[in-house]
PDB file of C-alpha atoms in Angstrom:
ATOM      1  CA  MET A   1      66.732 118.282 213.952  1.00  0.00           C
ATOM      2  CA  VAL A   2      66.493 115.394 211.604  1.00  0.00           C
ATOM      3  CA  THR A   3      68.960 115.105 208.704  1.00  0.00           C
ATOM      4  CA  GLY A   4      68.443 113.478 205.315  1.00  0.00           C
ATOM      5  CA  TRP A   5      69.570 110.176 206.708  1.00  0.00           C
ATOM      6  CA  GLY A   6      66.690 110.086 209.370  1.00  0.00           C
ATOM      7  CA  MET A   7      69.133 110.674 212.245  1.00  0.00           C
ATOM      8  CA  SER A   8      69.009 113.570 214.532  1.00  0.00           C
ATOM      9  CA  THR A   9      72.096 115.748 214.726  1.00  0.00           C
ATOM     10  CA  GLY A  10      72.667 114.570 218.275  1.00  0.00           C
ATOM     11  CA  ALA A  11      72.669 110.922 217.006  1.00  0.00           C
ATOM     12  CA  GLU A  12      75.040 111.877 214.249  1.00  0.00           C
ATOM     13  CA  LYS A  13      77.382 113.411 216.802  1.00  0.00           C
ATOM     14  CA  SER A  14      77.181 110.373 218.991  1.00  0.00           C
ATOM     15  CA  VAL A  15      78.063 108.028 216.010  1.00  0.00           C
ATOM     16  CA  SER A  16      80.891 110.419 214.974  1.00  0.00           C
ATOM     17  CA  ASP A  17      82.289 110.416 218.648  1.00  0.00           C
ATOM     18  CA  THR A  18      82.116 106.646 218.728  1.00  0.00           C
ATOM     19  CA  LYS A  19      83.837 106.334 215.313  1.00  0.00           C
ATOM     20  CA  LEU A  20      86.523 108.628 216.528  1.00  0.00           C
ATOM     21  CA  PHE A  21      87.361 106.271 219.380  1.00  0.00           C
ATOM     22  CA  GLY A  22      87.791 103.489 217.017  1.00  0.00           C
ATOM     23  CA  PHE A  23      89.888 105.481 214.403  1.00  0.00           C
ATOM     24  CA  ALA A  24      92.057 107.340 216.981  1.00  0.00           C
ATOM     25  CA  TYR A  25      92.522 104.634 219.554  1.00  0.00           C
ATOM     26  CA  GLY A  26      91.008 101.225 218.675  1.00  0.00           C
ATOM     27  CA  GLY A  27      92.529 100.792 215.158  1.00  0.00           C
ATOM     28  CA  PRO A  28      96.152 101.845 216.128  1.00  0.00           C
ATOM     29  CA  PHE A  29      96.012 100.007 219.508  1.00  0.00           C
ATOM     30  CA  GLY A  30      94.903  96.869 217.669  1.00  0.00           C
ATOM     31  CA  HIS A  31      97.492  97.200 214.963  1.00  0.00           C
ATOM     32  CA  PHE A  32     100.356  97.472 217.526  1.00  0.00           C
ATOM     33  CA  LEU A  33      98.909  94.834 219.814  1.00  0.00           C
ATOM     34  CA  HIS A  34      98.878  92.227 217.025  1.00  0.00           C
ATOM     35  CA  LYS A  35     102.365  93.111 215.852  1.00  0.00           C
ATOM     36  CA  VAL A  36     103.671  92.845 219.476  1.00  0.00           C
ATOM     37  CA  LEU A  37     102.002  89.602 220.059  1.00  0.00           C
ATOM     38  CA  ASP A  38     103.432  88.157 216.766  1.00  0.00           C
ATOM     39  CA  TYR A  39     106.851  89.391 217.787  1.00  0.00           C
ATOM     40  CA  ILE A  40     106.707  87.949 221.202  1.00  0.00           C
ATOM     41  CA  PHE A  41     105.365  84.622 219.916  1.00  0.00           C
ATOM     42  CA  LYS A  42     107.518  84.691 216.675  1.00  0.00           C
ATOM     43  CA  GLY A  43     104.501  84.275 214.468  1.00  0.00           C
ATOM     44  CA  LYS A  44     103.713  80.789 215.672  1.00  0.00           C
ATOM     45  CA  LYS A  45     100.199  79.494 215.112  1.00  0.00           C
ATOM     46  CA  ASP A  46     100.203  76.147 216.983  1.00  0.00           C
ATOM     47  CA  THR A  47      97.386  75.591 219.487  1.00  0.00           C
ATOM     48  CA  LYS A  48      99.417  76.235 222.615  1.00  0.00           C
ATOM     49  CA  THR A  49     100.719  79.490 221.248  1.00  0.00           C
ATOM     50  CA  VAL A  50      97.364  80.761 220.145  1.00  0.00           C
ATOM     51  CA  ALA A  51      96.019  79.903 223.609  1.00  0.00           C
ATOM     52  CA  LYS A  52      98.808  81.907 225.126  1.00  0.00           C
ATOM     53  CA  LYS A  53      98.075  84.901 222.829  1.00  0.00           C
ATOM     54  CA  VAL A  54      94.408  84.723 223.589  1.00  0.00           C
ATOM     55  CA  LEU A  55      95.040  84.584 227.353  1.00  0.00           C
ATOM     56  CA  LEU A  56      97.515  87.500 227.250  1.00  0.00           C
ATOM     57  CA  GLU A  57      95.076  89.478 225.125  1.00  0.00           C
ATOM     58  CA  GLN A  58      92.291  88.801 227.591  1.00  0.00           C
ATOM     59  CA  ILE A  59      94.170  89.671 230.845  1.00  0.00           C
ATOM     60  CA  THR A  60      95.808  92.815 229.497  1.00  0.00           C
ATOM     61  CA  SER A  61      94.147  94.684 226.682  1.00  0.00           C
ATOM     62  CA  SER A  62      90.621  93.488 227.154  1.00  0.00           C
ATOM     63  CA  PRO A  63      90.066  94.954 230.627  1.00  0.00           C
ATOM     64  CA  TRP A  64      91.845  98.176 229.644  1.00  0.00           C
ATOM     65  CA  ASN A  65      90.002  98.600 226.425  1.00  0.00           C
ATOM     66  CA  ASN A  66      86.527  98.029 227.996  1.00  0.00           C
ATOM     67  CA  MET A  67      87.295 100.350 230.834  1.00  0.00           C
ATOM     68  CA  LEU A  68      88.498 103.048 228.498  1.00  0.00           C
ATOM     69  CA  PHE A  69      85.554 102.624 226.213  1.00  0.00           C
ATOM     70  CA  LEU A  70      83.099 103.000 229.061  1.00  0.00           C
ATOM     71  CA  PHE A  71      84.779 106.154 230.337  1.00  0.00           C
ATOM     72  CA  TYR A  72      84.990 107.644 226.707  1.00  0.00           C
ATOM     73  CA  TYR A  73      81.445 106.744 225.988  1.00  0.00           C
ATOM     74  CA  GLY A  74      80.121 108.305 229.286  1.00  0.00           C
ATOM     75  CA  TYR A  75      82.344 111.388 229.237  1.00  0.00           C
ATOM     76  CA  VAL A  76      82.636 112.173 225.483  1.00  0.00           C
ATOM     77  CA  VAL A  77      79.673 110.619 223.773  1.00  0.00           C
ATOM     78  CA  GLU A  78      77.118 111.122 226.405  1.00  0.00           C
ATOM     79  CA  ARG A  79      78.621 114.240 227.810  1.00  0.00           C
ATOM     80  CA  ARG A  80      78.131 113.323 231.433  1.00  0.00           C
ATOM     81  CA  PRO A  81      79.990 114.844 234.396  1.00  0.00           C
ATOM     82  CA  PHE A  82      83.181 112.854 235.133  1.00  0.00           C
ATOM     83  CA  LYS A  83      81.952 111.950 238.708  1.00  0.00           C
ATOM     84  CA  GLU A  84      78.726 110.461 237.261  1.00  0.00           C
ATOM     85  CA  VAL A  85      80.697 108.606 234.600  1.00  0.00           C
ATOM     86  CA  LYS A  86      83.088 107.102 237.245  1.00  0.00           C
ATOM     87  CA  THR A  87      80.088 105.896 239.266  1.00  0.00           C
ATOM     88  CA  ARG A  88      78.366 104.307 236.224  1.00  0.00           C
ATOM     89  CA  VAL A  89      81.691 102.701 235.169  1.00  0.00           C
ATOM     90  CA  LYS A  90      82.147 101.149 238.520  1.00  0.00           C
ATOM     91  CA  LYS A  91      78.639  99.743 238.318  1.00  0.00           C
ATOM     92  CA  GLN A  92      78.695  98.578 234.657  1.00  0.00           C
ATOM     93  CA  TYR A  93      82.335  97.518 234.234  1.00  0.00           C
ATOM     94  CA  PRO A  94      82.120  94.003 235.866  1.00  0.00           C
ATOM     95  CA  SER A  95      79.181  92.850 233.767  1.00  0.00           C
ATOM     96  CA  VAL A  96      80.622  94.343 230.591  1.00  0.00           C
ATOM     97  CA  GLN A  97      84.062  92.652 231.260  1.00  0.00           C
ATOM     98  CA  LEU A  98      82.430  89.277 232.067  1.00  0.00           C
ATOM     99  CA  SER A  99      80.468  89.507 228.910  1.00  0.00           C
ATOM    100  CA  ALA A 100      83.766  90.368 227.028  1.00  0.00           C
ATOM    101  CA  TRP A 101      85.341  87.411 228.418  1.00  0.00           C
ATOM    102  CA  MET A 102      82.601  85.130 227.180  1.00  0.00           C
ATOM    103  CA  PHE A 103      82.768  86.556 223.684  1.00  0.00           C
ATOM    104  CA  TRP A 104      86.260  87.848 222.860  1.00  0.00           C
ATOM    105  CA  PRO A 105      88.349  84.773 223.466  1.00  0.00           C
ATOM    106  CA  ILE A 106      86.504  83.025 220.686  1.00  0.00           C
ATOM    107  CA  ILE A 107      87.077  85.939 218.323  1.00  0.00           C
ATOM    108  CA  GLY A 108      90.783  86.108 219.492  1.00  0.00           C
ATOM    109  CA  TRP A 109      91.187  82.367 218.713  1.00  0.00           C
ATOM    110  CA  ILE A 110      89.730  82.765 215.291  1.00  0.00           C
ATOM    111  CA  ASN A 111      91.892  85.758 214.628  1.00  0.00           C
ATOM    112  CA  HIS A 112      95.120  84.370 215.869  1.00  0.00           C
ATOM    113  CA  GLN A 113      94.557  80.801 214.409  1.00  0.00           C
ATOM    114  CA  TYR A 114      93.186  81.574 211.015  1.00  0.00           C
ATOM    115  CA  MET A 115      93.749  85.239 209.985  1.00  0.00           C
ATOM    116  CA  PRO A 116      96.989  86.293 208.320  1.00  0.00           C
ATOM    117  CA  LEU A 117      98.623  89.063 210.287  1.00  0.00           C
ATOM    118  CA  GLN A 118      97.701  91.694 207.663  1.00  0.00           C
ATOM    119  CA  PHE A 119      93.979  90.987 208.040  1.00  0.00           C
ATOM    120  CA  ARG A 120      93.831  90.657 211.890  1.00  0.00           C
ATOM    121  CA  VAL A 121      93.181  94.333 212.624  1.00  0.00           C
ATOM    122  CA  ILE A 122      90.506  94.516 209.965  1.00  0.00           C
ATOM    123  CA  PHE A 123      88.799  91.379 211.301  1.00  0.00           C
ATOM    124  CA  HIS A 124      89.237  92.606 214.827  1.00  0.00           C
ATOM    125  CA  SER A 125      87.836  96.064 214.002  1.00  0.00           C
ATOM    126  CA  PHE A 126      84.819  94.643 212.333  1.00  0.00           C
ATOM    127  CA  VAL A 127      83.941  92.536 215.350  1.00  0.00           C
ATOM    128  CA  ALA A 128      84.826  95.499 217.678  1.00  0.00           C
ATOM    129  CA  CYS A 129      82.331  97.556 215.647  1.00  0.00           C
ATOM    130  CA  CYS A 130      79.640  94.964 216.517  1.00  0.00           C
ATOM    131  CA  TRP A 131      80.893  94.921 220.111  1.00  0.00           C
ATOM    132  CA  GLY A 132      80.684  98.704 220.247  1.00  0.00           C
ATOM    133  CA  ILE A 133      77.047  98.563 219.123  1.00  0.00           C
ATOM    134  CA  PHE A 134      76.446  95.986 221.882  1.00  0.00           C
ATOM    135  CA  LEU A 135      78.076  98.241 224.497  1.00  0.00           C
ATOM    136  CA  ASN A 136      76.113 101.201 223.102  1.00  0.00           C
ATOM    137  CA  LEU A 137      72.730  99.421 223.383  1.00  0.00           C
ATOM    138  CA  ARG A 138      73.650  98.186 226.841  1.00  0.00           C
ATOM    139  CA  ALA A 139      74.557 101.625 227.912  1.00  0.00           C
ATOM    140  CA  ARG A 140      71.323 103.110 226.629  1.00  0.00           C
ATOM    141  CA  ALA A 141      69.264 100.301 228.277  1.00  0.00           C
ATOM    142  CA  MET A 142      70.992 101.064 231.656  1.00  0.00           C
ATOM    143  CA  SER A 143      70.325 104.784 231.095  1.00  0.00           C
ATOM    144  CA  LEU A 144      66.619 104.056 230.432  1.00  0.00           C
ATOM    145  CA  LYS A 145      66.347 101.693 233.512  1.00  0.00           C
ATOM    146  CA  GLN A 146      67.762 104.500 235.654  1.00  0.00           C
ATOM    147  CA  ALA A 147      65.301 107.137 234.209  1.00  0.00           C
TER     148      ALA A 147
END
């Protein structure tokens, strides 16, 4: 069925499920992550401190967030059986994480160096929305390749 916006109800559900991940997990996690990083590094913005923040973010939250998103997307959004999701995550995760490590450190640097603390989550969430679209398109491309 197609709605007034030109999206099928299945597509609307997929978008809603993906938004739920961002609102229920991504936003709150990002909020507390940035507060904790600012607390640990006492709000400093010098080059060495920003590099430490970005490195810490990339070796802790980045792998966790990408893994969690892939599981969530496969199990909740695509409604695949857990065993199949687990197999797909094992296959897709390394390339997703490598892509993340090429993209997110730049965003992290901009965020920690130039954004005031109160705008970091908004900036990060906006970029994360774009990253989610990238992951979504990548997951769909992988699904089409397998079909």
